[in-house]
Amino acid sequence: MALRPAVIRDQDRIDVRLTGEAEYLIPFTFIEALNEGTLFDRPAHAFLEAARERRLFHVLNRTTDNIIGTGIIQGSGDEKSTKQAEVGGLMFHPAARGFGLCSLLVKIMMVYAIKESDRDSPDEEYLAHVIDGNDLPLHSLLEAGFRPIGPVDVHRGDIDAVIDYMIKGGESVVHMHGFVFDREVIGKLVLSLWKFVNEDHGVITRSDPAGDIRMTVDFSQVIPPTDLKI
């Protein structure tokens, strides 16, 4: 039996892409396979709708043609909260963690949402929720301009997703930590991405006992380099 290639190898080329409508099941099945009970169980139609709105993202190892990460910006399931959007679905293959790819993805998602998508309105709030005990996305959210807003109880129907398996026995809500995006930092995020493209040349390096791993990340399909104006 042929061995499958490593998830990320030295000199691999990584793309961050908007997920097309015809591809919406790719991130859906990726999250379904890897969800460890820390993410909302969003239905397939939520991914389809996000893809139609150009708010669904995936990270592809172009060298191996394997998806390694996902992200979604989803409208609130509450009709009264049309000016709120949930930033979530942040899932990376375990072997693709520790490179800073999640932080980079969230920065790209937020700059795209506010500066590129033509769907943003000045009064729209971008929220994120992290379940108690899930520390993995915290650094990525904080580095991408989200600030904590304290404990939040998420009820059924607050978002178009199944949360029952996250509810502890005898309770009716999921206890989470809430975050809101600070629009004042958007200029800093643009500068950070500009430096990544123009000074780092899109290269991420991680030292490893078995040898350094260098990858090149391209997100020009989401944000053209010429749009990173500082």
Coordinates of C-alpha atoms in Angstrom, one line a residue:
M1 CA 0.0 0.0 0.0
A2 CA 1.4 3.4 -1.0
L3 CA 2.1 5.8 1.9
R4 CA 0.1 9.0 2.0
P5 CA 2.3 12.1 1.8
A6 CA 2.8 14.1 5.0
V7 CA 0.2 16.9 5.6
I8 CA 2.9 19.6 5.3
R9 CA 6.4 19.0 4.0
D10 CA 9.3 21.2 3.4
Q11 CA 8.9 23.5 0.3
D12 CA 5.1 22.8 0.1
R13 CA 3.0 25.5 -1.5
I14 CA -0.2 26.5 0.4
D15 CA -3.2 28.4 -1.0
V16 CA -5.9 30.2 0.9
R17 CA -9.0 30.2 -1.3
L18 CA -12.6 31.3 -1.3
T19 CA -14.6 28.1 -1.6
G20 CA -16.8 28.0 -4.7
E21 CA -20.4 27.1 -4.6
A22 CA -19.7 23.7 -6.3
E23 CA -17.0 22.9 -3.7
Y24 CA -19.0 23.7 -0.5
L25 CA -19.1 20.1 0.6
I26 CA -15.3 20.0 0.8
P27 CA -14.9 22.1 4.0
F28 CA -18.2 20.6 5.3
T29 CA -16.9 17.0 5.2
F30 CA -13.4 18.1 6.4
I31 CA -14.9 19.6 9.6
E32 CA -17.3 16.7 10.0
A33 CA -14.3 14.3 10.0
L34 CA -12.1 16.3 12.3
N35 CA -14.6 18.0 14.7
E36 CA -13.6 17.0 18.3
G37 CA -16.8 18.3 19.8
T38 CA -15.4 21.9 20.0
L39 CA -17.1 23.4 16.9
F40 CA -20.8 24.0 16.1
D41 CA -22.2 21.2 14.0
R42 CA -23.3 23.4 11.0
P43 CA -25.6 21.8 8.5
A44 CA -24.5 21.5 4.9
H45 CA -26.8 24.2 3.7
A46 CA -25.0 26.7 6.0
F47 CA -21.8 26.0 4.0
L48 CA -23.6 26.3 0.7
E49 CA -25.1 29.6 1.7
A50 CA -21.7 30.9 2.9
A51 CA -20.2 29.8 -0.4
R52 CA -22.9 31.6 -2.4
E53 CA -22.1 34.7 -0.3
R54 CA -18.4 34.2 -0.9
R55 CA -17.8 33.9 2.9
L56 CA -16.5 30.3 2.9
F57 CA -12.8 29.7 2.9
H58 CA -10.5 26.7 2.7
V59 CA -6.7 26.2 2.9
L60 CA -5.2 23.9 0.4
N61 CA -1.8 22.2 0.2
R62 CA -1.4 22.8 -3.5
T63 CA 1.6 20.5 -3.6
T64 CA -0.4 17.4 -2.4
D65 CA -3.8 18.7 -3.4
N66 CA -5.2 18.1 0.1
I67 CA -7.3 20.5 2.2
I68 CA -5.7 21.3 5.5
G69 CA -7.9 24.1 7.0
T70 CA -11.3 25.9 6.9
G71 CA -13.1 29.0 8.0
I72 CA -16.6 30.4 7.6
I73 CA -18.4 33.7 8.2
Q74 CA -22.0 32.8 8.9
G75 CA -25.0 35.1 9.3
S76 CA -26.9 34.9 12.6
G77 CA -29.8 32.5 12.7
D78 CA -31.7 35.2 14.6
E79 CA -33.7 37.4 12.2
K80 CA -33.4 40.3 14.7
S81 CA -29.6 40.1 14.4
T82 CA -29.1 40.7 10.7
K83 CA -26.1 42.9 11.5
Q84 CA -24.2 40.1 13.2
A85 CA -22.1 37.4 11.7
E86 CA -20.4 34.5 13.3
V87 CA -16.7 33.8 12.5
G88 CA -16.0 30.2 13.0
G89 CA -15.5 26.8 11.5
L90 CA -11.8 27.3 12.2
M91 CA -10.4 23.8 11.8
F92 CA -7.0 22.7 10.8
H93 CA -5.6 19.2 10.4
P94 CA -3.7 18.4 13.6
A95 CA -0.5 18.0 11.6
A96 CA -1.0 21.5 10.1
R97 CA -1.2 23.2 13.5
G98 CA 1.7 25.1 15.0
F99 CA 2.7 27.0 11.9
G100 CA 0.6 30.1 12.4
L101 CA -1.8 29.2 9.6
C102 CA -4.9 29.7 11.6
S103 CA -3.9 33.2 12.7
L104 CA -3.1 34.0 9.1
L105 CA -6.4 32.7 7.9
V106 CA -8.4 34.7 10.4
K107 CA -6.6 37.9 9.4
I108 CA -7.3 37.2 5.7
M109 CA -10.9 36.4 6.4
M110 CA -11.4 39.7 8.3
V111 CA -9.6 41.9 5.8
Y112 CA -11.5 40.3 3.0
A113 CA -14.9 40.6 4.8
I114 CA -14.4 44.3 5.5
K115 CA -12.3 45.6 2.6
E116 CA -13.0 43.2 -0.3
S117 CA -16.3 41.4 -0.1
D118 CA -18.7 44.3 -0.8
R119 CA -21.0 42.7 1.8
D120 CA -19.8 44.5 4.9
S121 CA -21.8 47.4 6.6
P122 CA -20.2 49.7 9.1
D123 CA -22.6 48.5 11.9
E124 CA -22.1 44.8 11.3
E125 CA -20.6 42.9 14.3
Y126 CA -18.3 40.0 13.7
L127 CA -18.6 37.6 16.6
A128 CA -16.7 34.4 17.6
H129 CA -17.5 31.9 20.3
V130 CA -15.1 29.4 21.8
I131 CA -16.3 26.6 24.0
D132 CA -14.8 26.2 27.5
G133 CA -11.6 24.2 27.4
N134 CA -10.9 24.8 23.7
D135 CA -7.7 26.9 23.8
L136 CA -6.6 26.3 20.2
P137 CA -8.3 29.2 18.5
L138 CA -7.8 31.8 21.2
H139 CA -4.4 33.1 20.0
S140 CA -5.6 33.2 16.4
L141 CA -8.6 35.3 17.3
L142 CA -6.7 37.7 19.6
E143 CA -3.9 38.2 17.0
A144 CA -6.5 38.9 14.3
G145 CA -8.1 41.8 16.2
F146 CA -10.9 40.1 18.2
R147 CA -11.3 41.1 21.8
P148 CA -13.0 39.2 24.6
I149 CA -16.5 40.1 25.7
G150 CA -16.8 37.6 28.5
P151 CA -18.8 34.5 29.1
V152 CA -21.7 33.9 26.6
D153 CA -24.5 31.3 26.8
V154 CA -25.5 30.0 23.4
H155 CA -29.0 28.7 23.0
R156 CA -30.6 26.5 20.4
G157 CA -31.5 28.7 17.5
D158 CA -29.0 31.4 18.2
I159 CA -27.0 30.1 15.2
D160 CA -27.9 27.8 12.3
A161 CA -26.1 24.8 13.8
V162 CA -26.7 21.8 16.0
I163 CA -25.3 22.3 19.5
D164 CA -27.1 19.6 21.5
Y165 CA -24.0 17.4 21.8
M166 CA -22.2 20.4 23.4
I167 CA -24.8 20.9 26.1
K168 CA -23.9 19.3 29.4
G169 CA -26.4 17.2 31.2
G170 CA -29.2 19.1 33.0
E171 CA -28.5 22.3 31.1
S172 CA -30.1 24.0 28.1
V173 CA -27.2 26.2 26.9
V174 CA -23.6 25.9 25.8
H175 CA -21.2 28.0 28.0
M176 CA -18.7 29.7 25.7
H177 CA -16.3 32.6 25.7
G178 CA -17.4 35.4 23.4
F179 CA -15.2 37.6 21.2
V180 CA -16.0 40.6 19.0
F181 CA -13.9 42.0 16.1
D182 CA -12.5 45.4 16.8
R183 CA -12.9 47.4 13.6
E184 CA -10.2 49.8 14.7
V185 CA -7.5 47.3 14.0
I186 CA -8.3 46.7 10.3
G187 CA -5.4 48.9 9.2
K188 CA -3.0 46.9 11.3
L189 CA -4.2 43.7 9.8
V190 CA -3.8 45.1 6.3
L191 CA -0.2 46.1 7.2
S192 CA 0.5 42.7 8.7
L193 CA -0.6 41.0 5.5
W194 CA 1.3 43.5 3.4
K195 CA 4.5 42.7 5.3
F196 CA 3.8 39.0 5.0
V197 CA 3.6 39.3 1.2
N198 CA 6.2 41.9 0.5
E199 CA 8.8 41.4 3.3
D200 CA 8.4 37.7 4.1
H201 CA 7.5 36.8 0.5
G202 CA 4.7 34.6 1.8
V203 CA 7.2 32.2 3.5
I204 CA 6.5 30.5 6.9
T205 CA 9.4 28.6 8.5
R206 CA 9.1 26.3 11.4
S207 CA 12.2 24.7 13.1
D208 CA 11.8 21.0 13.6
P209 CA 14.2 18.4 15.1
A210 CA 13.9 16.4 11.8
G211 CA 14.7 19.5 9.8
D212 CA 13.2 23.0 9.2
I213 CA 10.0 23.2 7.3
R214 CA 9.5 26.1 4.9
M215 CA 6.2 26.7 3.1
T216 CA 5.0 29.4 0.8
V217 CA 1.5 30.7 1.4
D218 CA -0.5 32.4 -1.4
F219 CA -3.8 34.1 -0.7
S220 CA -4.0 36.3 -3.8
Q221 CA -7.2 34.5 -4.9
V222 CA -8.9 36.0 -1.9
I223 CA -7.1 39.4 -1.6
P224 CA -5.1 40.6 -4.6
P225 CA -1.7 41.9 -3.5
T226 CA -2.4 45.3 -5.1
D227 CA -5.3 45.7 -2.7
L228 CA -3.1 45.6 0.4
K229 CA -2.7 49.3 0.5
I230 CA -1.0 50.8 3.5

